[in-house]
mmCIF file of C-alpha atoms and ligand atoms in Angstrom:
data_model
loop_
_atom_site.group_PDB
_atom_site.id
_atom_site.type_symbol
_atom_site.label_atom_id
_atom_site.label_comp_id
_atom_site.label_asym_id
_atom_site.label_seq_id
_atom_site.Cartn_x
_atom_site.Cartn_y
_atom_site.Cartn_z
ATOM 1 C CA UNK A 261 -139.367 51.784 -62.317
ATOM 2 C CA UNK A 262 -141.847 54.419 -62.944
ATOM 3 C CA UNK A 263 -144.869 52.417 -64.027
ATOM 4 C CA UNK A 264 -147.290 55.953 -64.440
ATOM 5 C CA UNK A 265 -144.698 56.803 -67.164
ATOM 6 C CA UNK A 266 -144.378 53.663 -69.168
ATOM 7 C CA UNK A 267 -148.142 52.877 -69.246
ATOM 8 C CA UNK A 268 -148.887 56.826 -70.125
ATOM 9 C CA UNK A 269 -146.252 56.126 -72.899
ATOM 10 C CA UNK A 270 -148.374 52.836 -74.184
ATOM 11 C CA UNK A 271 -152.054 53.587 -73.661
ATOM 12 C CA UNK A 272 -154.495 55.910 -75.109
ATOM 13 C CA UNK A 273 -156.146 58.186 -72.992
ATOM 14 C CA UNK A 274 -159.141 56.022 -72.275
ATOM 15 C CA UNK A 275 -156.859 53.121 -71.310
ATOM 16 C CA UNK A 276 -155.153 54.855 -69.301
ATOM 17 C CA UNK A 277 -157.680 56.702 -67.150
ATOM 18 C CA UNK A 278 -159.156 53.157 -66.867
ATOM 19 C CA UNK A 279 -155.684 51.830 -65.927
ATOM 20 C CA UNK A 280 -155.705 54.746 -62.911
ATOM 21 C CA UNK A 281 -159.040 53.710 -61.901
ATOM 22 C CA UNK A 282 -157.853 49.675 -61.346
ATOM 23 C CA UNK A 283 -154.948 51.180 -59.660
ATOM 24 C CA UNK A 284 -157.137 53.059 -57.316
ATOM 25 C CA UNK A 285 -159.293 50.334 -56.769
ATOM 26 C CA UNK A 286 -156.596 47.540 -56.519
ATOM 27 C CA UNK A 287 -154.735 49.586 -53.632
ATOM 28 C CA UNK A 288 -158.067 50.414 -51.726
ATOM 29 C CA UNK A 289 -158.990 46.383 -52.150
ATOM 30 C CA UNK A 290 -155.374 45.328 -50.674
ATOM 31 C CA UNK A 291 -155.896 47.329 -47.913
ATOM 32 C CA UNK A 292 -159.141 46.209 -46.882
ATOM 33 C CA UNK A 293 -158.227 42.504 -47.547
ATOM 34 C CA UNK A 294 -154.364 42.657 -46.357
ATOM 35 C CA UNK A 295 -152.918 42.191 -49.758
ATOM 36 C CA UNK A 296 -149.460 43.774 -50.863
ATOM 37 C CA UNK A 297 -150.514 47.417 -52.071
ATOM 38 C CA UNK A 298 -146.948 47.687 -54.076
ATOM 39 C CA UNK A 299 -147.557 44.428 -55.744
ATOM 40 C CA UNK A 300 -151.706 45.423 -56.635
ATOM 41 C CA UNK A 301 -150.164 48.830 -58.011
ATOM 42 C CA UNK A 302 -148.092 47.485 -60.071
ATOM 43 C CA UNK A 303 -149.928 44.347 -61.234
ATOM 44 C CA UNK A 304 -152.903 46.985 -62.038
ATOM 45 C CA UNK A 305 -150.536 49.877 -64.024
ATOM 46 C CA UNK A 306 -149.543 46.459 -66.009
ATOM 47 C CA UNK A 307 -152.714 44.812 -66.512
ATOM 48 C CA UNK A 308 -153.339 46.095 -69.870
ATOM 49 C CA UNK A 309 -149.950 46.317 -71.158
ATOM 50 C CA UNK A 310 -150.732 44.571 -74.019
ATOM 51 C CA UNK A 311 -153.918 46.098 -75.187
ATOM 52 C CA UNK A 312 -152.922 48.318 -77.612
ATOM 53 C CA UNK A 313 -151.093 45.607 -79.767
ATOM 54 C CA UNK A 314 -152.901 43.902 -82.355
ATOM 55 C CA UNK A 315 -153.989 40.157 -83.028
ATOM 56 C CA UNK A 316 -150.714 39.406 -85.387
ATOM 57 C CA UNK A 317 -148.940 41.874 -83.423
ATOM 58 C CA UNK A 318 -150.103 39.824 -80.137
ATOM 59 C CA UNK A 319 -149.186 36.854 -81.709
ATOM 60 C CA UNK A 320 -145.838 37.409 -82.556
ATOM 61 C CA UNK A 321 -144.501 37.933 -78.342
ATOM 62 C CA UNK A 322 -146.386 34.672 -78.010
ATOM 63 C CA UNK A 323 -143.851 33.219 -80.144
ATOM 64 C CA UNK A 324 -140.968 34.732 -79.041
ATOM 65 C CA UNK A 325 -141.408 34.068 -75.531
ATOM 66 C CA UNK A 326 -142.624 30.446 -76.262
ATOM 67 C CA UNK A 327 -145.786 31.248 -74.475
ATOM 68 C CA UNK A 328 -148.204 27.940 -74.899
ATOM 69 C CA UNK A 329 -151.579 29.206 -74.927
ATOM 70 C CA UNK A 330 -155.060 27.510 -74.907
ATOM 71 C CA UNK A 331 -157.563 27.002 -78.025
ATOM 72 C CA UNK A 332 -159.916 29.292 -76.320
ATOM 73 C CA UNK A 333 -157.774 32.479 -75.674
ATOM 74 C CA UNK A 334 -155.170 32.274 -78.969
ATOM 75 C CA UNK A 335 -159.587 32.166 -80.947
ATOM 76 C CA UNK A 336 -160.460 35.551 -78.757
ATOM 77 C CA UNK A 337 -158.365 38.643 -79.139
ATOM 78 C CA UNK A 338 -159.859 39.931 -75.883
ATOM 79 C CA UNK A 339 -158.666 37.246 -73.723
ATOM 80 C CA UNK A 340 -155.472 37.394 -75.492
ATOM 81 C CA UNK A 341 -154.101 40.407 -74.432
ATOM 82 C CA UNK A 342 -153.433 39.119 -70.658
ATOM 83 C CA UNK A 343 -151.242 36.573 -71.176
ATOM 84 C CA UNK A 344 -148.851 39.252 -73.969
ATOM 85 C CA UNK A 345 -149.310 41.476 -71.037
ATOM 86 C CA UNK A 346 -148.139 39.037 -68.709
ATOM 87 C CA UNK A 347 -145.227 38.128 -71.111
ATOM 88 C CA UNK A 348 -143.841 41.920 -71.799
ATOM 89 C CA UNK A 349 -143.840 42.353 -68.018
ATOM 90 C CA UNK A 350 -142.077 39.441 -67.244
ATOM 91 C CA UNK A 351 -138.995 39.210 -70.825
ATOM 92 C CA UNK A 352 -139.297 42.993 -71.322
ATOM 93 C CA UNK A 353 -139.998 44.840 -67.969
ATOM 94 C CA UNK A 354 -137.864 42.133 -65.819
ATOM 95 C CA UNK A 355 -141.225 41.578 -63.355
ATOM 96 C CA UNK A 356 -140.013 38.210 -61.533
ATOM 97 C CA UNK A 357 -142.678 38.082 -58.925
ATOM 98 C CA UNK A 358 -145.008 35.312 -59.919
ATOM 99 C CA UNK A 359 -147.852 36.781 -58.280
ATOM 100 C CA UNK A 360 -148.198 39.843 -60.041
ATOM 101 C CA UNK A 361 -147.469 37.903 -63.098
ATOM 102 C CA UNK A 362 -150.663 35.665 -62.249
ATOM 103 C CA UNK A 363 -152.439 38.633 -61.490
ATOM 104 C CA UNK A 364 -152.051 39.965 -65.060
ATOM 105 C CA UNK A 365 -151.866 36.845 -66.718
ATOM 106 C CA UNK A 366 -155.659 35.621 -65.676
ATOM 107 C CA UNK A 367 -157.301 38.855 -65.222
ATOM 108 C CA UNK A 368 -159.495 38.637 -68.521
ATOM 109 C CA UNK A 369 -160.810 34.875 -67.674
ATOM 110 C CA UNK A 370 -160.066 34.170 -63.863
ATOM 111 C CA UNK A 371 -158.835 30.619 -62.811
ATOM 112 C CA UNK A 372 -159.162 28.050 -60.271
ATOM 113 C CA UNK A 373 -157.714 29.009 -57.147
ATOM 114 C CA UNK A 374 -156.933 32.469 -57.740
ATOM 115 C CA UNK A 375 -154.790 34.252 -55.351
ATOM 116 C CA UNK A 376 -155.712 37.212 -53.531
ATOM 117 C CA UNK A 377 -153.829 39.513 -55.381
ATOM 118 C CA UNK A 378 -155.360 37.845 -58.583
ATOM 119 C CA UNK A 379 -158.720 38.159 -57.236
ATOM 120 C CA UNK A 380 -158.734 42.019 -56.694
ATOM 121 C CA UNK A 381 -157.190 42.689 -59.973
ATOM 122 C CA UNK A 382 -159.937 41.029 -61.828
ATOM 123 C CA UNK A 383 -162.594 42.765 -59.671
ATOM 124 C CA UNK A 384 -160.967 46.173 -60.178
ATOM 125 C CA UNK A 385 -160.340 45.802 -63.478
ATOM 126 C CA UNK A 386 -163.992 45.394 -63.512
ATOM 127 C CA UNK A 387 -165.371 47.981 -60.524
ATOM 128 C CA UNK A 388 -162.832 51.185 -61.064
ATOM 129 C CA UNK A 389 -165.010 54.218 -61.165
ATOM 130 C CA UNK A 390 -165.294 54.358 -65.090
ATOM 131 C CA UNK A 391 -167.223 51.093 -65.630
ATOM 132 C CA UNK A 392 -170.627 51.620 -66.569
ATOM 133 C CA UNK A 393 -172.974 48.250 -66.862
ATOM 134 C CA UNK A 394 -176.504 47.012 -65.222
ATOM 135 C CA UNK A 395 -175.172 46.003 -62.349
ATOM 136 C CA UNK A 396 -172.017 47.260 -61.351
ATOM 137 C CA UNK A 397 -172.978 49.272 -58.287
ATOM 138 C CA UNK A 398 -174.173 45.978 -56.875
ATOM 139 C CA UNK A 399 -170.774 44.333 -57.627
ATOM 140 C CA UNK A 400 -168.392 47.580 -56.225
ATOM 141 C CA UNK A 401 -170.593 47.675 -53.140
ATOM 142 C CA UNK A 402 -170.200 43.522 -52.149
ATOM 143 C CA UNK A 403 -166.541 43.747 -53.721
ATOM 144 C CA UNK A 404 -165.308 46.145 -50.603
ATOM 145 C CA UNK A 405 -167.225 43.350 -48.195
ATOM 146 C CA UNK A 406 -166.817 39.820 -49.885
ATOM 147 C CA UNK A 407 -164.256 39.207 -52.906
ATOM 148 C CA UNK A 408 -165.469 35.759 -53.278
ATOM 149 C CA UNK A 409 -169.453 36.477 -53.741
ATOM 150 C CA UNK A 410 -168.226 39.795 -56.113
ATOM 151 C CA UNK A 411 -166.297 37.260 -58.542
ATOM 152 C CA UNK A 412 -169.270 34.888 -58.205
ATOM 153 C CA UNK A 413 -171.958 37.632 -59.629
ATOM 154 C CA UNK A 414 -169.423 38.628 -61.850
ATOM 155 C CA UNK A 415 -168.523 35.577 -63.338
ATOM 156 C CA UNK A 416 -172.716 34.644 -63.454
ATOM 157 C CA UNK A 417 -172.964 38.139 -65.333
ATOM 158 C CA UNK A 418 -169.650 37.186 -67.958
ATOM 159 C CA UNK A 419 -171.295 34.075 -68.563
ATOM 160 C CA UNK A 420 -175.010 34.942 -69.046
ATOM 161 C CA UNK A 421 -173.237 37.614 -71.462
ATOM 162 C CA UNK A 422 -171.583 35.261 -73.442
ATOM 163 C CA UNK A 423 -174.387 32.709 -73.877
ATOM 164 C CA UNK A 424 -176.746 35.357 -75.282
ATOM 165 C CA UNK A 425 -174.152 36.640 -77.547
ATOM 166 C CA UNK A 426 -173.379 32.920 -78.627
ATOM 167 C CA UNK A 427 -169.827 33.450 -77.661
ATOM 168 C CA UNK A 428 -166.895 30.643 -76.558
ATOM 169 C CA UNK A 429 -166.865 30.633 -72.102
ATOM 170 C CA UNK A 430 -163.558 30.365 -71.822
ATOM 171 C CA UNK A 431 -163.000 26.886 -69.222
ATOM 172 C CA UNK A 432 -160.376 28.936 -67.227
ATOM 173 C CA UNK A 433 -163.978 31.215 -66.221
ATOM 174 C CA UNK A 434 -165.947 28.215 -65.269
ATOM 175 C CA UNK A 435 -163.577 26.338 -63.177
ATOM 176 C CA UNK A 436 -163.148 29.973 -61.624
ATOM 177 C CA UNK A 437 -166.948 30.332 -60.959
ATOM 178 C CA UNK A 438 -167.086 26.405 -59.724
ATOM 179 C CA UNK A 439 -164.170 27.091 -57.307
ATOM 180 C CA UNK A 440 -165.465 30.437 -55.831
ATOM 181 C CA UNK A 441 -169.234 28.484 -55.500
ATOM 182 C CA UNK A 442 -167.633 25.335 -53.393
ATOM 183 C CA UNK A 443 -166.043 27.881 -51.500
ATOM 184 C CA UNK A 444 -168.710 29.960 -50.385
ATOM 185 C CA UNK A 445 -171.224 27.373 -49.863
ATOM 186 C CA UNK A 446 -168.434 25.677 -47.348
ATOM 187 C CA UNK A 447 -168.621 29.029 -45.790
ATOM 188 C CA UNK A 448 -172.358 29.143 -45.127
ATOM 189 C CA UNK A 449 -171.853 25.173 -43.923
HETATM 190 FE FE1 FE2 B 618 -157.588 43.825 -69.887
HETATM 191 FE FE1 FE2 B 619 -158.350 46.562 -67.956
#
């Protein structure tokens, strides 16, 4: 399947020259942490499948698929958009591989226990060269050294983020963060 062509077909041109970038950065993470670079390319062309489609729009291939969703991401249209994308790839686009299916699925709130391919499609999704916040050089320098303390500042800078703008933290983002901290303080131990 030629994944360039489908997503070029899908996204605007913003989307998609974002979509390039996580590709880039996805493939250039699996090889410096030994995850598959096929899977990462095509869990990152596929990340943001869904974007495009609307909130009733999104809705609707939740119901077809029988997709049972959270409170917390049906109430946010930005978190909603993973698990549509996650859907279309796997009912519409035949992708059977769980992991890239995870990897899609959970890259707008992380989870517990995220594998690594799931881990470097959040961060890249986050890192590729377009992104532009305070901060981000920090994060795309430790990302290329230490995944786990690169979702930890990111998931301290979603959350700050979401406090001040009195938004919902979706629970999926904190057990994420609480994970990741046990994890690297057993490391220090
Ligand atoms: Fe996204
Ligand atoms: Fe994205």
């Amino acid at each position: 399947m030629n994944y360039d062509e489908i997503i070029r077909n899908v996204l605007n041109e913003n989307r998609y020259k974002h979509t390039l970038g996580v590709v880039k950065v996805a493939t250039e993470l699996a090889d410096r942490f030994g995850a598959d670079k096929e899977k990462a390319t095509i869990a990152a062309y596929l990340h943001d499948y869904a974007k495009p489609l609307n909130y009733n729009e999104a809705l609707k291939v939740i119901e077809k698929y029988d997709i049972i969703l959270d409170e917390e991401t049906l109430e946010n249209p930005e978190l909603l958009h993973a698990p549509v994308g996650m859907a279309i790839a796997k009912y519409e686009l035949g992708i059977n591989d769980e992991e890239i299916l995870e990897a899609i699925r959970y890259h707008t709130t992380g989870k517990e226990n995220m594998s690594l391919l799931t881990k470097i499609i959040y961060l890249a999704d986050l890192i590729e060269p377009s992104r532009e916040f305070d901060g981000v050089e920090k994060i795309r320098k430790i990302a290329y050294k230490d995944l786990d303390l690169a979702l930890k500042i990111s998931f301290d800078n979603t959350i700050i983020y979401l406090i001040k703008k009195n938004m919902i933290i979706h629970s999926d983002t904190i057990k994420s963060r609480n994970y990741i901290i046990r994890n690297l303080t057993r490391g220090k131990k």
